[in-house]
Structures are given as structure tokens and as C-alpha cells.
């Protein structure tokens, strides 16, 4: 088909670009085909059309384009100030963009439409689609390095997340006589032991009870785990003996240099009375908080070894037997007002990471009166004093606060802030929400051999450098297999990890083999195929497949993917498998046949085969169906990436109803193959990705470009 150089050509090319953006995987780049078609096997007529479009004369040397960038951690005003320091042009929304000063950065102004509570009851709050934390960047579309450099500076230097820290507090009330029993024996060590349980730190002189810190000049090796264990043991002993009471054990996840606030308190009414000119008395009540308030601002040092904290601790409580009474002129009690004791500490501290420290000195003296009397006689108006005695005693109590900071790793934020690996944190059979499973540590593979491979790290660094120069390459093959947190071959490994989760939950029981269907070719039907139930087909054609031992034959359902086809007949043929009976005597033969049947065709088309020899293979097919449903529920970006498939992540799980009918198609066959032959398949996939990356580097001359200085704009 010849396309003339007129307006319809542009329409055809636009259609081709849209068609190419559908994400056809594992195809070779086409020179001069444009961004959207680099992963598509382009037909000659389509390639010629794109080439003609690319050769059209461009009258403008600068093509101004705009991109909205959403900020994650910093506000737009601060971001533009820092970008201005880097030399970028900062403008305002009401000022026209000067094409000679590209790129131009504009912070989107705030809006008053986002009202939570309207000023008047009749007014309904308005809204708009624009997010608040956004920048608009105007750049030259023909010079991708302009936008790429700005985005990288934002990502690496400006819009960075704050470090996270867990602050655990334990608030105890303890008698003064037992306080001296609470302490830790600090000891010196000649050197830090391997394993990272020791923290080298210098502590200022401080003594609380028997808890004695060394002088400021003494360097200690502190076994943090031992400190925590010993301190907790002593506290538990005091609590068990009734000599101490744990008032609260709050914890909070805070950001570095941000205020954290913890309050465990109750509102106590306080009576207030007033008199008018006519001697009329009125009483009102105000609320006073009584409890524990803890305000902290942590700051982590550069080496994660120390945490500096600004701490405001306040303990308020109702004083027993100290209520103030409000009476009228006749002496009748109208109301009573409690007396509130307040104990407060404000200080700055510096403490080693993962090490507890104590705030003390919050002392209260309670006066207790004990009356001993003879029954009846002690209550007589005058003579009763002869038959009763009164004893006043003072009880000294102290509230101590034990605070322990835990700095979370910068890269792996899933740590102490994650709940325990228990089923209680999962959502199963909920009537309102989807079934969900929280990924545990045992669900993820140990892949240090990938993340620590030096050659792979070099290739990832090279890909990052290339993408820095042209950000539009970030989502193109093969750069997307190496850029950022991506790892070549990781998709197949994630399929296997999902399989392990489903297998651990024994999800196959939720899916009956009798509810699985496939399309069987039938030339006598206009559509070319008919629906067959897998259970019926096997029971009539290969009943030995339903046995534990199986037979000498296996049923093969082979699907040829047509994702890159432009032929309607081929597209509709994809869900219809080729059905065959093959010789398969044992398990070893089954695995050999499964591998061979899942290799690409001679023309490079992807083929995936479901191979069923015995009953266990049918269970494997059930898991493959569930894998497909799981990936569909969670999006591929979330679950098919090793960087995202981490402990603590909530994984939406498929729910299968008894009446549901599930189709076996090419995606199910691929899940079947990946979950069973994941190791070999991931190795082959990695080899293919590495070869494609090396080839594109050599063909496009990126290595020569790497020798040039990286332009700022």
C-alpha cells in the first residue's frame, strides 16, 4: 500500500503509533520507527508510512512541548527555588514562555476549590482535576536531554523522600523504693563483634537510679539486644511483683526532622462558678486533659548511628482526695472540681540508634489517710473520736519513660513498621473488600546473586546514564529491563513467587477442574471452534490423565500468541489451541517435553503449551489460572517486579465462585510454563535481554556518547 504525502498520511501514522503503544513484548526495535513502535514487528507498508512521516520537512527548529510533573515529597514553590539554583528558567503562569530559554519551569498555583468544609451550609465544595503538587515544564521536543536532565535533578537531588524512624515508648509508674532496682549493667568490650549487634558511641554522664552511663570521653561497645533484654526483664519483674505499672506502650512511625505526637489521655470536667449582681450563682465546666502526652522531633545523623531528639514529655493525673467543692450560700455542694497534677520534661537528647534511654524525674507525692475505728462506736458525734484513729502517709511515685529509636533502612523501608507475618492481617472472605494476602518473608526468593552481580550492575548503571540523556527511553525495550530497579528475567521469577503464595494457601481447592473450558477447533462451525469442558474431554480422550500415576500419553494444548499480528483472522485464532496427544512416559520426559513445546516458533512467534499427563498436572493448571487472575487484579507493574514484590505488600487474591467458568488461553499457558520451568526460562530471558541491550548499545553508538560530558540541558 502506497501512502501519499498528504493529511491522510498523518492519520495513518497516528493510528500506527496508537497501535504500537499497546505494549508488544519481546520484539526487536525498528530503526526510524518512532517511540511507540520500537517493540512492534512492523509490516513493510507500515514502516514505509512511518519513514515518510519522519522525512517530512520541519519548519520549526524548536518544537515547544509541555509536561506536567507530579511532586512526591516537596512543595512546588520550594522545588522551583532549588531548580533556579541549578540554572533553570523559572517563570509564572501568567507570563508567556520564551522558546529561547527552554526548559521553563512553572509551579502550578494553589486553588481554593478544595474546601473540606464550606464557609456556608448552602455552598457545596467545588473541586477540579488538577493535583496540587505539580510543576509544568516547557521543553524542546526535539531535544529530549532538556527534559531528561531536569527530571533527573528533581528525582535525585530535590524531590527525595525523608528518612523514616520508628519510635517506641514505654511509660511506667513506679514507686521510689523500686526505682533503684531498675538499671542496666554497662560493660566495656575490646572490639565490636561481627554481626552488627554492637554500636560504638560516646554517651554523656547521667545517673538514674542504678542506671549509670559512663563519662563523655569513654567509648563503649554496646550490645543493643542485650540492653533491651536486660531492661525489659527487670521491668517485667517489677510489674509482676506489683511494684511498677506499665501505663502505656505507644509507638509511632515518624519522618526525619518532622514532629511526632503521641497522646494517651482523657478529658476531665473542671467546674467553674460565677456570681451576678443579684447574688445569682452559675456553674460551667471546662475540660482538662489528664494522661500522657509525648511530642518528639527526631533527627538522624548522616551515618544512621545516632538520633538527636527534641522531646516534650508531660504526665497529668487527677490527684486523689483533693477535689475542690463548689457550694451555694446555704453550704450545699453544687459541683466538685478535681485537682490535676502536672509533671513535664523538655529536653534535647542524643542517643545511639536501636538503644533505649530513660526520662525520669516525673515525681508525684500522694497523701493517703487511713482511718481505723470501732464499728458503730467510731461513728458517734462526740465520743466517736475515742474509738477511732487517723494516720496520714505520703506515697512517692515516679513516672519514667523508656524511649527507643529504630532508624529504618533507606532503600528497604519494609521493616519494623510492618505487622507480624500472621493470617490475622489478611483479608479473606470479607463481604465488602477483595480477598488480600500480605506478602511474608518466606514468599520472596533470596536473589542476592542477581542484585550483587558486578557485570549486571555495570549494565544497569549504563542504562541509567542513557535514560538520563533521554527519559523517553525509560519504557522502551531493552532499556526498561535494566533501568532503575528493573532486573532482566524478573518477570518469570515473580510468576513463580505468586505460584508459591497460591500453593501455600492451597488455592487449587477453590477451583474445580470441571469448570475449566477451552476452545476446540471445528471446521464444521462458522466460528471455527467450539467450547469444550476440560474434564469431559480428558475423561473421554485421555482418562489416564485423571489418575495419580498417569499414563504413557499426555494432552498438549498449544497456544500461538498473535499479539503483534495485524490480521483479524489471526487475532481471533489466538485463544484456540492446537490439541495433540504426545508420548510422555514419566516425569522426566514430561519436563523435557514441556520445555521443548514452549519454545518460540521458527518465525519467532511465541508459543506456550499446557501439558497434562497426570492428576498433579491438572492441579498445576488450576494454579496457572489463578496466577493469571492474580496478575490481573494487582497490575503487572506491581506484582511482576522484584522491586515491588516485597514483604509487607498487600497482594489482592482471586476469589472463585462455584458457578464461575474459567477459560484456558495463551496467558494461562504462559503462567503454566513460567511457574514450572521458571529457573531455565528466566535464564534464557535474561540472556535474550542482555544480548538485546548489547546490540542496541553497539548499533546506536551509545558508548561514544558516554564519553561526552553529560549536558545539563
Coordinates of C-alpha atoms in Angstrom, one line a residue, residues 37 60 97 136 229 361 375-376 409 463 579 595 598 643 651 671:
X37 CA 6.7 1.1 17.7
X60 CA 10.5 24.9 13.3
X97 CA 7.0 31.1 27.6
X136 CA 4.7 22.4 34.3
X229 CA 16.6 -7.8 77.0
X361 CA 12.3 12.8 87.5
X375 CA -17.7 -0.3 114.3
X376 CA -20.7 1.8 115.4
X409 CA 17.0 1.4 56.1
X463 CA 21.2 2.1 31.2
X579 CA -4.6 -30.1 20.6
X595 CA 10.4 -27.2 27.7
X598 CA 7.2 -23.8 24.9
X643 CA 11.5 -4.4 43.5
X651 CA -1.5 -8.8 47.4
X671 CA 1.7 -18.9 33.5

